[in-house]
Amino acid sequence: MDRRVVHYARQGDVGVITVDSPPVNALSQAVRQGIGQALAEGLADTAAKALVILGAGRTFIAGADIAEFLGSGLAAPDLNDINAAIESSPKPVIAAIHGTALGGGLEVALACHYRVATQDAQVGLPEVKLGLLPGAGGTQRLPRLVGVTKALALITSGDFLAATEAQALGLLDHVGSGTPLELATSFAASLPASPPLPRASQRSDRLGPGDADSVAAARQKLADSTPWLHAPQRCIDAVEAAFTLPFADGLARERALFWDCMAHDQSKALIHAFFAERAAAKVAGLGDAKPRPVAQVGVIGSGTMGGGIAMCFVNAGIPVTLLDMDKAALDRGIGIIARNYAASVAKGRLSQAAMDQRLSLITQTTDYADLSAADLVVEAAYEDMAVKQAVFARLGNVAKPGAVLASNTSTLDIDAIAAASGRPADVVGMHFFSPANVMKLLEVVRGRDSAADAIQTAMVIGRKIGKVAVAVGNCDGFVGNRMLQYYATEAQRLVIEGASVSAVDQAARRYGLAMGPFAMGDMAGLDVMQAIRDRRVAEGKIYGTALSDLLTTDGRKGQKNGRGWYLYEPGDRTPRPDPAVAAMVDAYRQQHGITPRTIGEAEIEKRLVYALVNEGARILEEGMAQSPGDIDIVYLYGYGFPAWRGGPMKQAELTGLAKVLADITRFAQMAGDDPTGAHWSPAPLLVRLVAEGRERFG
Ligand code: T1G
């Protein structure tokens, strides 16, 4: 066993167990073994009157080693045994927390007799966010310490608690300033000679008659809010055992429920999403390129996207020079930004002072020369190639050497834009999603000539402004929108064949998507979609169907003019079915000699999701995304795809690639020679993987 991950040393009359396993002291097998060994050493050390467990580096223990869950089962020692040894120690054991004590890390702390923490520490049991539940005593010890109601709230939400809040709950015994070791040794010194040691497993004073009601209320609340999620209800089952079973039986029940969750597809999907999000931050092929410094930013265009992008930077304390063609446009743009902030202030989510400070970081200009000091310039001008090339031609001249020049285009060729700047190495795509100050996804588009450090700069600054940045290749629609066009096309084809607009959207929502394809189209703007359709059709490509032409010809733009696939009352974003659209669909079917058929929800779901998967496989094969995980992260953070499904690519793997291919092949046959169904030709990568009996895309 490599003891290096856990050290034992004595400090005066205190034995100190230090977990030193970067980056977050996760409870890998070696760490579990190490704690067990160090504890034994401390118990045998007669000079040690008390023992302290703490973490080296930036944090206490941030949980079990999630990577171990990807394998087959967890190797000994069992964390429950380690915790039992800690709790039964005749010497006081103090957990000294800094950074985060999460999951198994908090469970270790709960097994300790006392818990002290630095002021900025956070604690929590976030297992439910991984589709799991606390599997090492958390559901049994926490209710005994803070009561069932509080424990249910913490465990079913997985939210982190600040140290002061945790202390108020009785979860922490002391919160103070100083190092964890200083806090723990002075706490140990304050303990009476041989104190009766408080053991959470033996407490029952916080359990009471109202516990069953709390459980019932929590069940109802979750059944109403997230009926499709498996783990939250299992969390409640486990907490219920805390007041219905003796501790040891409760622990066994908890563990059985833990394995039940571990075997569920939702935990596989959520654990995949956890690691995929972190892997997306590491872009292959950049060598050791370092990000260029970004202290001030320029944003070109103060419309909806430009304004939202400017807010992202000033929210992170980075000053922005906002450029637009004239004062009127700037006033409109700044007006929208100020209204957005005022709305947050009104909701109590932002202080007036913070609003004023952020607005003060925005300088307005109509003069390109004022962008000459910017380290990064993001262009958010009208989505037209000629307009963007004109902007980049000027930018290429005024921007300082070393500045990164980014375009927020959502569909246009980055290489063509970059060429216009005369300095393509400095040019990348930074594709924000609307509303840019809200949506977390950022597609960083690699141009043919983009320098590695320019790409790295966009990735790093993206994370700094709170985005989940994913590097994508330069192709029409990049990753997200490229897949979306076949999803949107398939939605229209389903309606043409017999489904109703609301039935398709309902199936998408029931699948777990935040919004259906038609409501999403209305939100994005049918005029925007039509402009893309017209361009692509002019290029001889497919985008949507002629059915949507009927709507735009009828002057329908979606939410922005209250008429789209749905009707909208002024100031109300609720989509209402429109009989006029149903009539248009009927007319379209008659005109094309189509007899509508009944289409079930399962078929709708598959045709929407597999349209994404099939195009995703093409994107992977072309190298336009570096991994299936990246594609999944694009859909989780940019298109409201449910995290508990892991993303379209993960969902296909969980379903089974052979099954998915069989359905795709069937849909291709059903489409026949209909050009709008051409996207159903199975992606070569998928065909090859199934032929080789492979079950994963990557
Ligand atoms: N296991 C393995 N690796 C982990 C990890 C973990 N628990 N937590 C983080 N990492 C890796 C991560 O992949 C990344 O690696 C690096 O650490 C930095 O993370 C029995 C069943 C702690 C708040 O759910 O929420 O305990 O990409 O980029 O933004 O009941 O990480 O550098 O190679 O996220 O500063 C419960 C998960 C587990 C906490 C830090 N614990 N972690 O955030 O850094 S289940 C959790 C986090 C459990 C028991 C059960 C965050 C963080 P790499 P990072 P960060």
PDB file of C-alpha atoms in Angstrom, residues 39-128:
ATOM      1  CA  LEU A  39      -6.012   5.519  12.477  1.00  0.00           C
ATOM      2  CA  ALA A  40      -4.526   2.325  13.851  1.00  0.00           C
ATOM      3  CA  GLU A  41      -1.202   4.125  14.218  1.00  0.00           C
ATOM      4  CA  GLY A  42      -2.871   6.979  16.066  1.00  0.00           C
ATOM      5  CA  LEU A  43      -4.791   4.667  18.353  1.00  0.00           C
ATOM      6  CA  ALA A  44      -1.570   2.849  19.186  1.00  0.00           C
ATOM      7  CA  ASP A  45       0.307   6.101  19.770  1.00  0.00           C
ATOM      8  CA  THR A  46       0.017   6.499  23.516  1.00  0.00           C
ATOM      9  CA  ALA A  47       1.186  10.107  23.386  1.00  0.00           C
ATOM     10  CA  ALA A  48      -1.686  11.078  21.182  1.00  0.00           C
ATOM     11  CA  LYS A  49      -4.641  12.138  23.360  1.00  0.00           C
ATOM     12  CA  ALA A  50      -6.794  13.092  20.382  1.00  0.00           C
ATOM     13  CA  LEU A  51      -6.715  12.445  16.641  1.00  0.00           C
ATOM     14  CA  VAL A  52      -7.379  14.811  13.781  1.00  0.00           C
ATOM     15  CA  ILE A  53      -8.284  13.967  10.191  1.00  0.00           C
ATOM     16  CA  LEU A  54      -7.606  16.676   7.615  1.00  0.00           C
ATOM     17  CA  GLY A  55      -6.851  17.114   3.937  1.00  0.00           C
ATOM     18  CA  ALA A  56      -3.660  18.446   2.368  1.00  0.00           C
ATOM     19  CA  GLY A  57      -3.881  20.892  -0.533  1.00  0.00           C
ATOM     20  CA  ARG A  58      -7.000  22.840  -1.447  1.00  0.00           C
ATOM     21  CA  THR A  59      -9.648  20.727   0.236  1.00  0.00           C
ATOM     22  CA  PHE A  60     -10.784  18.162   2.813  1.00  0.00           C
ATOM     23  CA  ILE A  61     -12.082  14.909   1.261  1.00  0.00           C
ATOM     24  CA  ALA A  62     -14.406  15.672  -1.683  1.00  0.00           C
ATOM     25  CA  GLY A  63     -16.030  12.271  -1.701  1.00  0.00           C
ATOM     26  CA  ALA A  64     -15.571   8.722  -2.835  1.00  0.00           C
ATOM     27  CA  ASP A  65     -13.379   8.358  -5.924  1.00  0.00           C
ATOM     28  CA  ILE A  66     -16.078   8.519  -8.569  1.00  0.00           C
ATOM     29  CA  ALA A  67     -13.696   7.028 -11.118  1.00  0.00           C
ATOM     30  CA  GLU A  68     -13.830   3.777  -9.123  1.00  0.00           C
ATOM     31  CA  PHE A  69     -17.550   3.571  -9.897  1.00  0.00           C
ATOM     32  CA  LEU A  70     -16.735   3.122 -13.591  1.00  0.00           C
ATOM     33  CA  GLY A  71     -15.128  -0.206 -12.786  1.00  0.00           C
ATOM     34  CA  SER A  72     -16.757  -3.363 -11.453  1.00  0.00           C
ATOM     35  CA  GLY A  73     -17.507  -2.926  -7.760  1.00  0.00           C
ATOM     36  CA  LEU A  74     -15.547  -1.245  -4.946  1.00  0.00           C
ATOM     37  CA  ALA A  75     -12.453  -2.951  -3.528  1.00  0.00           C
ATOM     38  CA  ALA A  76     -11.800  -3.332   0.207  1.00  0.00           C
ATOM     39  CA  PRO A  77     -11.576  -1.722   2.631  1.00  0.00           C
ATOM     40  CA  ASP A  78     -15.212  -0.698   2.822  1.00  0.00           C
ATOM     41  CA  LEU A  79     -15.704   2.905   3.857  1.00  0.00           C
ATOM     42  CA  ASN A  80     -18.332   1.790   6.366  1.00  0.00           C
ATOM     43  CA  ASP A  81     -15.659  -0.213   8.176  1.00  0.00           C
ATOM     44  CA  ILE A  82     -13.293   2.756   8.211  1.00  0.00           C
ATOM     45  CA  ASN A  83     -16.047   4.968   9.581  1.00  0.00           C
ATOM     46  CA  ALA A  84     -16.971   2.411  12.221  1.00  0.00           C
ATOM     47  CA  ALA A  85     -13.340   2.307  13.351  1.00  0.00           C
ATOM     48  CA  ILE A  86     -13.226   6.098  13.544  1.00  0.00           C
ATOM     49  CA  GLU A  87     -16.473   6.369  15.478  1.00  0.00           C
ATOM     50  CA  SER A  88     -15.623   3.587  17.941  1.00  0.00           C
ATOM     51  CA  SER A  89     -12.240   5.136  18.691  1.00  0.00           C
ATOM     52  CA  PRO A  90     -11.760   5.624  22.446  1.00  0.00           C
ATOM     53  CA  LYS A  91      -9.810   8.791  21.634  1.00  0.00           C
ATOM     54  CA  PRO A  92     -11.640  11.877  20.384  1.00  0.00           C
ATOM     55  CA  VAL A  93     -11.376  12.102  16.600  1.00  0.00           C
ATOM     56  CA  ILE A  94     -11.821  15.566  15.099  1.00  0.00           C
ATOM     57  CA  ALA A  95     -12.480  16.252  11.439  1.00  0.00           C
ATOM     58  CA  ALA A  96     -10.773  19.499  10.412  1.00  0.00           C
ATOM     59  CA  ILE A  97     -12.471  20.747   7.280  1.00  0.00           C
ATOM     60  CA  HIS A  98     -11.348  23.298   4.702  1.00  0.00           C
ATOM     61  CA  GLY A  99     -12.421  23.626   1.065  1.00  0.00           C
ATOM     62  CA  THR A 100     -15.125  20.997   0.658  1.00  0.00           C
ATOM     63  CA  ALA A 101     -16.227  17.970   2.705  1.00  0.00           C
ATOM     64  CA  LEU A 102     -18.506  16.182   0.251  1.00  0.00           C
ATOM     65  CA  GLY A 103     -20.157  12.796  -0.035  1.00  0.00           C
ATOM     66  CA  GLY A 104     -17.934  10.130   1.488  1.00  0.00           C
ATOM     67  CA  GLY A 105     -15.765  12.954   2.813  1.00  0.00           C
ATOM     68  CA  LEU A 106     -18.603  14.325   4.915  1.00  0.00           C
ATOM     69  CA  GLU A 107     -19.512  10.767   5.888  1.00  0.00           C
ATOM     70  CA  VAL A 108     -15.980  10.352   7.307  1.00  0.00           C
ATOM     71  CA  ALA A 109     -16.487  13.622   9.181  1.00  0.00           C
ATOM     72  CA  LEU A 110     -19.871  12.451  10.475  1.00  0.00           C
ATOM     73  CA  ALA A 111     -18.171   9.351  11.880  1.00  0.00           C
ATOM     74  CA  CYS A 112     -15.745  11.606  13.751  1.00  0.00           C
ATOM     75  CA  HIS A 113     -16.754  12.757  17.212  1.00  0.00           C
ATOM     76  CA  TYR A 114     -16.240  16.437  16.454  1.00  0.00           C
ATOM     77  CA  ARG A 115     -16.119  18.578  13.306  1.00  0.00           C
ATOM     78  CA  VAL A 116     -14.383  21.943  12.986  1.00  0.00           C
ATOM     79  CA  ALA A 117     -14.118  24.010   9.819  1.00  0.00           C
ATOM     80  CA  THR A 118     -12.646  27.136   8.309  1.00  0.00           C
ATOM     81  CA  GLN A 119     -15.084  29.932   7.542  1.00  0.00           C
ATOM     82  CA  ASP A 120     -15.008  29.400   3.774  1.00  0.00           C
ATOM     83  CA  ALA A 121     -15.521  25.657   3.964  1.00  0.00           C
ATOM     84  CA  GLN A 122     -18.505  23.945   2.390  1.00  0.00           C
ATOM     85  CA  VAL A 123     -20.072  20.601   3.240  1.00  0.00           C
ATOM     86  CA  GLY A 124     -22.645  18.484   1.444  1.00  0.00           C
ATOM     87  CA  LEU A 125     -23.871  15.096   0.302  1.00  0.00           C
ATOM     88  CA  PRO A 126     -24.167  15.641  -3.490  1.00  0.00           C
ATOM     89  CA  GLU A 127     -24.449  11.943  -4.378  1.00  0.00           C
ATOM     90  CA  VAL A 128     -27.997  12.419  -5.696  1.00  0.00           C
TER      91      VAL A 128
END
